[in-house]
Short mmCIF file of C-alpha atoms in Angstrom, two decimals:
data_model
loop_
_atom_site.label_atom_id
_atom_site.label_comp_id
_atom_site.label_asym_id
_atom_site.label_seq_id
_atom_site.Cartn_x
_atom_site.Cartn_y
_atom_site.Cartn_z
CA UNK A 177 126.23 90.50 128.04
CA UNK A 178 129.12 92.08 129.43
CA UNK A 179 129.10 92.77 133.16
CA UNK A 180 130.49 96.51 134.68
CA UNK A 181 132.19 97.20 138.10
CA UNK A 182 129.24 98.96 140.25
CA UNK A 183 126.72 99.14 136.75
CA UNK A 184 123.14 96.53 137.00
CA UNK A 185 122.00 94.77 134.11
CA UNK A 186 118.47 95.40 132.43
CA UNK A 187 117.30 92.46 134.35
CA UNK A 188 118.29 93.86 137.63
CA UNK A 189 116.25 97.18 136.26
CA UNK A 190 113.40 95.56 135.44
CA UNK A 191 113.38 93.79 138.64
CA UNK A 192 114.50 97.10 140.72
CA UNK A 193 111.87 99.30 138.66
CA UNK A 194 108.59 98.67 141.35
CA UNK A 195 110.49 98.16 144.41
CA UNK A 196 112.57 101.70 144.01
CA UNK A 197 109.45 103.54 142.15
CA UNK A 198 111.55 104.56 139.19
CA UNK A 199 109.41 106.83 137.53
CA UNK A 200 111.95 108.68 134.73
CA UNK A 201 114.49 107.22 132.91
CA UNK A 202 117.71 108.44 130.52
CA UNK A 203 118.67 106.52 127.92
CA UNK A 204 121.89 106.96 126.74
CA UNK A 205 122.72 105.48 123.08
CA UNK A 206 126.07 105.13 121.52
CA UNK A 207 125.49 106.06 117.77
CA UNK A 208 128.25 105.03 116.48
CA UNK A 209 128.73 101.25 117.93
CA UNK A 210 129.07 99.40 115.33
CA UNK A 211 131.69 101.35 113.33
CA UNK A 212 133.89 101.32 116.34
CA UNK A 213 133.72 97.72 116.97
CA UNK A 214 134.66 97.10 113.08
CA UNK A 215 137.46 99.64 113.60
CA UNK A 216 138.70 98.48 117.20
CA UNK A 217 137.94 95.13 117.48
CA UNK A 218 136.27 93.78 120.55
CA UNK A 219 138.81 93.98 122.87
CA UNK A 220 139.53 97.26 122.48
CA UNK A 221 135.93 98.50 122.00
CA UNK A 222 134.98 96.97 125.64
CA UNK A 223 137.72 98.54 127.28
CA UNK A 224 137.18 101.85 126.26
CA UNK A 225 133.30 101.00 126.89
CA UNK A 226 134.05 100.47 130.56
CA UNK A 227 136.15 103.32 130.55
CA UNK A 228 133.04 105.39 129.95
CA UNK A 229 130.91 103.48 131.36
CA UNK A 230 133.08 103.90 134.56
CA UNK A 231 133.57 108.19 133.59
CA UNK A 232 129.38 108.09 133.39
CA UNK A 233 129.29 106.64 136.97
CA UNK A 234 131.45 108.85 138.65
CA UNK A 235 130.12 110.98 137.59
CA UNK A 236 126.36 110.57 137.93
CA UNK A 237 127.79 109.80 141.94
CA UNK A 238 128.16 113.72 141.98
CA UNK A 239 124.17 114.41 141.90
CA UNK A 240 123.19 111.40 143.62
CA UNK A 241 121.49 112.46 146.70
CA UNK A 242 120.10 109.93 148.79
CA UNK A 243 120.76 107.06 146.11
CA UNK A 244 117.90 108.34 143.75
CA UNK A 245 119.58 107.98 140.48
CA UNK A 246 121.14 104.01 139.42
CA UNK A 247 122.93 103.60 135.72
CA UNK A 248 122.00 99.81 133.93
CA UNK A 249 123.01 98.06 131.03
CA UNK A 250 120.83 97.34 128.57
CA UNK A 251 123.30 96.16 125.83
CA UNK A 252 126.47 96.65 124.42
CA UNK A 253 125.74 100.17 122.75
CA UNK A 254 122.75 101.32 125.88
CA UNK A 255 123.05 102.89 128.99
CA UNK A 256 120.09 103.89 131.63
CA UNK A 257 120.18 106.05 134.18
CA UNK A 258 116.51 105.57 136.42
CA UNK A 259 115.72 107.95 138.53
CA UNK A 260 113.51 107.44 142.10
CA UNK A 261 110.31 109.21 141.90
CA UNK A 262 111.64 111.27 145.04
CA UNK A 263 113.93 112.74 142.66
CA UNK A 264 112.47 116.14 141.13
CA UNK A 265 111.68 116.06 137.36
CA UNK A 266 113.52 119.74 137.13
CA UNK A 267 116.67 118.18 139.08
CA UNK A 268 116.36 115.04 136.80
CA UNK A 269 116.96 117.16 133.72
CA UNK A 270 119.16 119.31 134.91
CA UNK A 271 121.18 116.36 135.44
CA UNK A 272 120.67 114.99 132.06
CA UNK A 273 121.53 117.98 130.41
CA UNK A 274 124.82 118.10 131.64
CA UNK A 275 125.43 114.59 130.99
CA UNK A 276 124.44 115.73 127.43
CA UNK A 277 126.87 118.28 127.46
CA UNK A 278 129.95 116.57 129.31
CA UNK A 279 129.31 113.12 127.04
CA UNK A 280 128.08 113.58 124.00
CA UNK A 281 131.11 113.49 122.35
CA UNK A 282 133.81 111.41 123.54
CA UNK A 283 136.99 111.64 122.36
CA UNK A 284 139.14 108.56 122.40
CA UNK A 285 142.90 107.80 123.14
CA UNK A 286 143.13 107.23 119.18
CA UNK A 287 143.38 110.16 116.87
CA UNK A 288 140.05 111.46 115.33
CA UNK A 289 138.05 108.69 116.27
CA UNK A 290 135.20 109.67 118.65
CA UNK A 291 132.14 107.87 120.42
CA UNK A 292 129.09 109.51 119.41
CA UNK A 293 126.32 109.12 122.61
CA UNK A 294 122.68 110.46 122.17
CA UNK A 295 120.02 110.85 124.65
CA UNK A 296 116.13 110.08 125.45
CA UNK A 297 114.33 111.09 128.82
CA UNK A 298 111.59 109.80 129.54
CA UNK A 299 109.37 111.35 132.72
CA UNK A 300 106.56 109.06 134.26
CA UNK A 301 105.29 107.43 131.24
CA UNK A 302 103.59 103.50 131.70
CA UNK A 303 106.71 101.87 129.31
CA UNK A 304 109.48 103.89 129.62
CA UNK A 305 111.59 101.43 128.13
CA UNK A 306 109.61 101.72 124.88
CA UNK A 307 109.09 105.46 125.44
CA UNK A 308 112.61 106.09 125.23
CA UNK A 309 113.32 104.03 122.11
CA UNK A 310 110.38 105.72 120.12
CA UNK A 311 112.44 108.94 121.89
CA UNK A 312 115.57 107.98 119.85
CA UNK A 313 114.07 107.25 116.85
CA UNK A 314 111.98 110.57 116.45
CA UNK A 315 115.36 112.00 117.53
CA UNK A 316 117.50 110.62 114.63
CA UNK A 317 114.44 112.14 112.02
CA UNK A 318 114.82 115.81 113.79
CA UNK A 319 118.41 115.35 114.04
CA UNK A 320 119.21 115.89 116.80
CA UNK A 321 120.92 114.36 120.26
CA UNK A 322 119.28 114.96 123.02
CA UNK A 323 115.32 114.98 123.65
CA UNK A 324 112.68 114.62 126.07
CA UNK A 325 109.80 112.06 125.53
CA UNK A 326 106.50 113.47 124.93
CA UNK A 327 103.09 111.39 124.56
CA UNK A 328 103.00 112.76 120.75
CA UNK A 329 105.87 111.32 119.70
CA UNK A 330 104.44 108.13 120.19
CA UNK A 331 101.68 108.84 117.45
CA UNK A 332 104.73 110.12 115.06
CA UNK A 333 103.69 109.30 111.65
CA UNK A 334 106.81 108.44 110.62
CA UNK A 335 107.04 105.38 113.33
CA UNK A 336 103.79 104.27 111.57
CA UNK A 337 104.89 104.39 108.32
CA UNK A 338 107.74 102.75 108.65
CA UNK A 339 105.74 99.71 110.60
CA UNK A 340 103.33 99.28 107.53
CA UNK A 341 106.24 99.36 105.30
CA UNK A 342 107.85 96.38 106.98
CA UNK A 343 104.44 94.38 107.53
CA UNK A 344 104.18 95.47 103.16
CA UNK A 345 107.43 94.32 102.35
CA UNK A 346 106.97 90.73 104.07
CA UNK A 347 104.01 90.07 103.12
CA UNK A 348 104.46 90.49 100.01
CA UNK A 349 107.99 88.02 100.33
CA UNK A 350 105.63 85.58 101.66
CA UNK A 351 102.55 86.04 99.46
CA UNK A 352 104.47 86.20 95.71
CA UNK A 353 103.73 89.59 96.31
CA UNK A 354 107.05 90.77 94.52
CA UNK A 355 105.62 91.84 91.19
CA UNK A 356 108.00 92.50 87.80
CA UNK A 357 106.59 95.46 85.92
CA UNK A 358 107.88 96.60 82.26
CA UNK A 359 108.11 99.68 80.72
CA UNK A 360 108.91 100.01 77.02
CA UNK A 361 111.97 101.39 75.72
CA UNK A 362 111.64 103.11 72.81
CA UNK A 363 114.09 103.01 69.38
CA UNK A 364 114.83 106.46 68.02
CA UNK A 365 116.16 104.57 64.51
CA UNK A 366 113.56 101.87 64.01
CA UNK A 367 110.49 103.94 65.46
CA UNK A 368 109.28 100.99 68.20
CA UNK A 369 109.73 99.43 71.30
CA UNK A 370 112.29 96.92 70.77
CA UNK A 371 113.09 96.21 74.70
CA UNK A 372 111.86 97.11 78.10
CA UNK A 373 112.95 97.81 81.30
CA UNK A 374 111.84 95.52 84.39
CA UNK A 375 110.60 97.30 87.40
CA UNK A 376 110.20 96.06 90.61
CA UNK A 377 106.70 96.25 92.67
CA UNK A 378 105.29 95.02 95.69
CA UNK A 379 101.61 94.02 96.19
CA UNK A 380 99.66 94.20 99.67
CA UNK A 381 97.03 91.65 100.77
CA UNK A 382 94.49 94.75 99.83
CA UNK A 383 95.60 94.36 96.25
CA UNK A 384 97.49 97.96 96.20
CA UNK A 385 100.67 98.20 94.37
CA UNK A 386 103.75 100.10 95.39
CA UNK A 387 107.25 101.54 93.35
CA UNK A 388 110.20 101.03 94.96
CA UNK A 389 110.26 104.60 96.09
CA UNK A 390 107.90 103.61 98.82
CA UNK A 391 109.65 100.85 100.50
CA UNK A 392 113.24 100.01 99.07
CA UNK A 393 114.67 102.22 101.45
CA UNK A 394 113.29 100.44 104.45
CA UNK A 395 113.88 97.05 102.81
CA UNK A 396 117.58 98.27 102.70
CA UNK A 397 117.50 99.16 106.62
CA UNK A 398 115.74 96.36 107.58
CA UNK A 399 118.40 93.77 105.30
CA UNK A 400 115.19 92.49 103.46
CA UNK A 401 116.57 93.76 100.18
CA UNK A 402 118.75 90.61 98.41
CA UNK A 403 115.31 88.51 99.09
CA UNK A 404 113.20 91.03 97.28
CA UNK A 405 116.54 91.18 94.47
CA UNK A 406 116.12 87.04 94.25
CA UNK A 407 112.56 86.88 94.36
CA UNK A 408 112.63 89.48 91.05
CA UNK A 409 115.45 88.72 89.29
CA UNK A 410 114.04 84.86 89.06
CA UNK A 411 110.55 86.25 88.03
CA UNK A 412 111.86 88.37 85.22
CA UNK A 413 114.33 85.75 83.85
CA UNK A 414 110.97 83.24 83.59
CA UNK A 415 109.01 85.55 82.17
CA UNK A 416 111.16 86.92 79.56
CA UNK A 417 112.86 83.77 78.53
CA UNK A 418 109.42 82.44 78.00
CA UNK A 419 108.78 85.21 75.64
CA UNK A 420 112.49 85.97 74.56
CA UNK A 421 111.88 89.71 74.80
CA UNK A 422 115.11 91.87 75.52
CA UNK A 423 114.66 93.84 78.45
CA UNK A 424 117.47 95.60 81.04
CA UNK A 425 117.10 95.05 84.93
CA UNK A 426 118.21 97.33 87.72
CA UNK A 427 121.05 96.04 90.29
CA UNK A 428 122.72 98.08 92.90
CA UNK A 429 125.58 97.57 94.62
CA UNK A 430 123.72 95.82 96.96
CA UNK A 431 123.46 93.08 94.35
CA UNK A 432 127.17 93.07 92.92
CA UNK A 433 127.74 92.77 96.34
CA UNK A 434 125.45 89.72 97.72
CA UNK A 435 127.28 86.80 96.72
CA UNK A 436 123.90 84.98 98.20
CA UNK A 437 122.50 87.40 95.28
CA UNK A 438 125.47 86.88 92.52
CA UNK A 439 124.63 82.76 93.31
CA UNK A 440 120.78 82.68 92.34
CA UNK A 441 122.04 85.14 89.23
CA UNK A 442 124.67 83.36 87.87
CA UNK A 443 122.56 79.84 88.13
CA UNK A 444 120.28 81.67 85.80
CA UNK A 445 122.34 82.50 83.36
CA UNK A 446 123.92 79.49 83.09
CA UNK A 447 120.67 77.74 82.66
CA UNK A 448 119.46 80.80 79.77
CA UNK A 449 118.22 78.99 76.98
CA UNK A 450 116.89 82.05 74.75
CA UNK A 451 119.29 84.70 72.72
CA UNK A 452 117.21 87.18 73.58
CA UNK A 453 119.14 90.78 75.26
CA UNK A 454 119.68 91.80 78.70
CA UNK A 455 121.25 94.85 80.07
CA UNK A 456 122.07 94.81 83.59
CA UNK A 457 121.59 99.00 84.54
CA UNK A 458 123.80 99.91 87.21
CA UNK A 459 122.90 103.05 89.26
CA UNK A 460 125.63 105.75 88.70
CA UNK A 461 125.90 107.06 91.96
CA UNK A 462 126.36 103.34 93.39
CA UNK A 463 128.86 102.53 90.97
CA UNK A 464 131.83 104.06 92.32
CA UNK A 465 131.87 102.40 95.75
CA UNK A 466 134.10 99.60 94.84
CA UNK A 467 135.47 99.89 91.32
CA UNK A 468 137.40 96.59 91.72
CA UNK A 469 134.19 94.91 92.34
CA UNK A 470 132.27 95.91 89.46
CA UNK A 471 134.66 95.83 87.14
CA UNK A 472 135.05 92.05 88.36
CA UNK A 473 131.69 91.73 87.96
CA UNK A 474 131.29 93.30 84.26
CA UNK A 475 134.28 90.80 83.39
CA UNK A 476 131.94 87.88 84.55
CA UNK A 477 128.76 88.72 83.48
CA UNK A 478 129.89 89.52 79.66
CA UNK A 479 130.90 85.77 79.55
CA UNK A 480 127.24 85.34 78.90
CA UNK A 481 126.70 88.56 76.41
CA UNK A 482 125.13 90.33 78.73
CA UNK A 483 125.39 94.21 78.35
CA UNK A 484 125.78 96.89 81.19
CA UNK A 485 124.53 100.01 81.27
CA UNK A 486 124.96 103.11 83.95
CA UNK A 487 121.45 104.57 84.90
CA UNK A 488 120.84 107.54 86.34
CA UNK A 489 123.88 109.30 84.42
CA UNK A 490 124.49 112.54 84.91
CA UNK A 491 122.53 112.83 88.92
CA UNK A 492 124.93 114.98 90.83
CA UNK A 493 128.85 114.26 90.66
CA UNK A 494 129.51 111.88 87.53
CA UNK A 495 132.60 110.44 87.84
CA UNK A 496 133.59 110.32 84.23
CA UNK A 497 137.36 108.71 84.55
CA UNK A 498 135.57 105.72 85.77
CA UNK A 499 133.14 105.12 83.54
CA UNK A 500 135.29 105.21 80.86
CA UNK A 501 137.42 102.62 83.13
CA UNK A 502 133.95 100.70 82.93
CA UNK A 503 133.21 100.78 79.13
CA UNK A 504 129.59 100.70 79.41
CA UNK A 505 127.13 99.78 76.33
CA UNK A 506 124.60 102.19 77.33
CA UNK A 507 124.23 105.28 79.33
CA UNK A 508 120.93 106.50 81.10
CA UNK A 509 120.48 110.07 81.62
CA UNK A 510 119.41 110.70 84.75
CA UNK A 511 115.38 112.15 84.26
CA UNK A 512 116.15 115.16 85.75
CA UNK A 513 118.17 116.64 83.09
CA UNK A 514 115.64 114.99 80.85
CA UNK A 515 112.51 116.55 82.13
CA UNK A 516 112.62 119.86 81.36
CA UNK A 517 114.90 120.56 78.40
CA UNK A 518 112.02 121.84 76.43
CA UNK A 519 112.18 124.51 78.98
CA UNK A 520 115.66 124.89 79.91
CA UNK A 521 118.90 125.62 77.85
CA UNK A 522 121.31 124.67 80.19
CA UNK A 523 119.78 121.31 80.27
CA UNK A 524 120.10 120.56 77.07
CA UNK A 525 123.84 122.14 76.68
CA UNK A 526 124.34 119.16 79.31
CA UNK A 527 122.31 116.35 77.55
CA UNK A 528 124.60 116.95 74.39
CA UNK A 529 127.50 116.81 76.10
CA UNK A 530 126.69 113.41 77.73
CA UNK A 531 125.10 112.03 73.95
CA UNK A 532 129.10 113.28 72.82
CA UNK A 533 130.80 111.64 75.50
CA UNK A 534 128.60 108.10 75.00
CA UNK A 535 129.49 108.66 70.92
CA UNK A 536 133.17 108.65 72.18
CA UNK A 537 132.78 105.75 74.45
CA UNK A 538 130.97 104.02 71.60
CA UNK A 539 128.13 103.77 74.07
CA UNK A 540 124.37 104.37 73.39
CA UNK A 541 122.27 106.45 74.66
CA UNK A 542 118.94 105.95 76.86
CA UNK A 543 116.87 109.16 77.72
CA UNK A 544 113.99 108.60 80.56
CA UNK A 545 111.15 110.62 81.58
CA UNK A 546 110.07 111.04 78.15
CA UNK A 547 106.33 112.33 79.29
CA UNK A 548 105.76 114.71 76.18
CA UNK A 549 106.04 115.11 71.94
CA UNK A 550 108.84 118.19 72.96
CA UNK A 551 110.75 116.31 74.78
CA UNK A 552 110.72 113.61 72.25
CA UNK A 553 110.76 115.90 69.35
CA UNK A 554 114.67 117.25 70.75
CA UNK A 555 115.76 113.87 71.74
CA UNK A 556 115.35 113.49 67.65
CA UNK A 557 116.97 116.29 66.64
CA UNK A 558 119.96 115.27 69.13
CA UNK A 559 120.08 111.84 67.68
CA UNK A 560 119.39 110.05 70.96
CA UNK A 561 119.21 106.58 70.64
CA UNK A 562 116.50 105.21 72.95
CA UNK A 563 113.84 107.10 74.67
CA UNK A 564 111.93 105.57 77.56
CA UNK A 565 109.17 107.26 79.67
CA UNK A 566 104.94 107.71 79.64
CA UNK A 567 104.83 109.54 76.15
CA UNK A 568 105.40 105.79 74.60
CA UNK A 569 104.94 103.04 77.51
CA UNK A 570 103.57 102.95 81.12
CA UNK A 571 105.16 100.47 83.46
CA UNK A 572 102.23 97.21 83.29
CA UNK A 573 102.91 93.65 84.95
CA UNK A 574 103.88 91.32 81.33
CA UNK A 575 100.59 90.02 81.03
CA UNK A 576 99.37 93.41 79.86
CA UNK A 577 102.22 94.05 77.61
CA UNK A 578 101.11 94.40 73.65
CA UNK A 579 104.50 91.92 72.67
#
């Protein structure tokens, strides 16, 4: 850890913390860390972290009346101020505040890029240290940047949630607990389900099963996501090849991305024995973050007949010069045009213009969220190709398939 003119460490806190009776603490957080390090470098990021650091000390000396407030170092990105229990709570947060105020937002000797600080107080609590953290998190869920522990937070049911996620997600990593579900996809022309979509799920000890919606966000915060991508993508290429049933699997840019990922992937293609179809269904919203990289990986990928198709078409801003850049074999409408076109017009004014544009691209068309005979019954009259939701197929694990 880097050391500070006239600024402890968190070891010197921790040691200082019974001797001085600290009994409040300020943590002070820089938000936006890691982006400047990847934009300044090191170098430059630690100077212009002393530089604050230094600003903060000066001046915290201001209100410092007989020595009852000392700044510390807990990391590259934390700063506490710890306050003396002689110190007043109402003068403590008065301070605070207007180190809020003055340094909140920093702005740096380069143009338009600041340093983003937020701020946890913490007033005679047993682990302040812990207080504070719990402080920042609830603070990032309220938005906002400055707040003032309070025993409830520590019971926020968000904290919790999150926690069982994370003890869900690895035990089910460690347990084969990652669980391939299918869903049938059903053709419009022949009148059956000729493929199916793989789904991923995640089992707890209990038994329970869980859709991605419950934990892939977390697994994407807490980097656990290319081991729960591996673990499924090997699963569904065993199962299928032993049954040489076409189905399409999900990948996000987080995938085309992993080369740890693109490794165990392209090992198991190379080592496909059946001619059965795959369509690799690429979320439409993800797509567009590197273009170059997709269309690199399209280019590889088709080596081995595989097909790509764009899910989710059609969810807020479609970028339709690229996916024509793309050349896709399928598009997905996005379910929530799908939904409710028995109901609404305008929906189904924009489901025929995205069945013209696939006829155009030479693309076919997927439909999901097919829950109902209406639904179905316009998809028909439309001439959509593939429909795909509860009216024909729930998502089961393969063993429960009728194949």
């Amino acid at each position: 850890m880097k050391s500070y003119i006239n600024v402890s460490n968190i070891l010197e806190y921790k040691n200082n913390k019974s001797f001085y009776l600290y009994d409040k603490i300020c943590m002070l957080k820089i938000q936006n860390a890691n982006l400047l390090l990847m934009y300044l470098g090191e170098d430059y990021y630690y100077e212009y972290l002393e530089q604050v650091i230094s600003e903060i000390y000066i001046y915290l000396q201001k209100d410092n009346i007989n020595h009852s407030l000392y700044p510390y170092i807990l990391d590259n990105s934390t700063l506490i101020v710890a306050g003396k229990m002689e110190m007043e709570e109402e003068k403590f947060l008065e301070i605070t505040r207007r180190l809020y105020k003055k340094f909140y937002y920093i702005k740096l000797n380069r143009p338009n890029l600041p340093m983003l600080m937020r701020f946890a107080v913490v007033i005679r609590q047993g682990d302040m240290m812990k207080c504070a953290i719990e402080a920042l998190y609830a603070e990032r869920n309220l938005q906002r940047n400055y707040i003032v522990y309070e025993e409830d937070i520590s019971k926020d049911a968000d904290i919790r949630q999150e926690l069982n996620v994370i003890n869900t997600i690895y035990w089910a990593i460690e347990n084969d607990g990652v669980i391939p579900y299918y869903q049938g996809i059903y053709n419009n022309k022949k009148r059956c389900i000729d493929k199916y979509e793989a789904l991923m799920r995640i089992r707890d000890r209990d038994g329970n099963i869980y859709a991605p919606v419950y934990f892939m966000e977390v697994a994407k915060k807490y980097n656990v996501y290319t081991k729960l991508s591996k673990i499924m993508i090997k699963k569904v290429f065993q199962e299928v090849e032993n049954r040489n049933m076409n189905v399409s699997v999900n990948l996000s840019i987080y995938d085309i991305s992993s080369s740890e990922f693109k490794k165990v992937l392209f090992k198991l293609l190379e080592s496909r024995q059946s001619d059965a179809l795959i369509i690799f269904e690429i979320i439409e919203d993800e797509v567009f973050k590197d273009i170059f990289l997709l269309k690199q990986f399209i280019k590889e990928v088709k080596k081995y007949d595989i097909k790509i198709a764009i899910d989710d078409f059609g969810a807020g801003y479609s970028n339709l010069a690229k996916t024509t850049e793309i050349c896709p074999d399928y598009i997905k409408v996005d379910g929530s045009i799908t939904k409710n076109i028995h109901k609404c017009k305008k929906n189904r004014h924009i489901l025929k213009s995205i069945i013209e544009l696939a006829k155009n691209m030479n693309a076919y068309t997927i439909v999901e969220y097919v829950d109902n005979p209406e639904i179905q019954g316009y998809l028909e009259e439309y001439k959509v190709d593939f429909s795909q939701g509860y009216y024909f197929s729930r998502p089961l694990p393969i063993e429960q398939l009728e194949l």
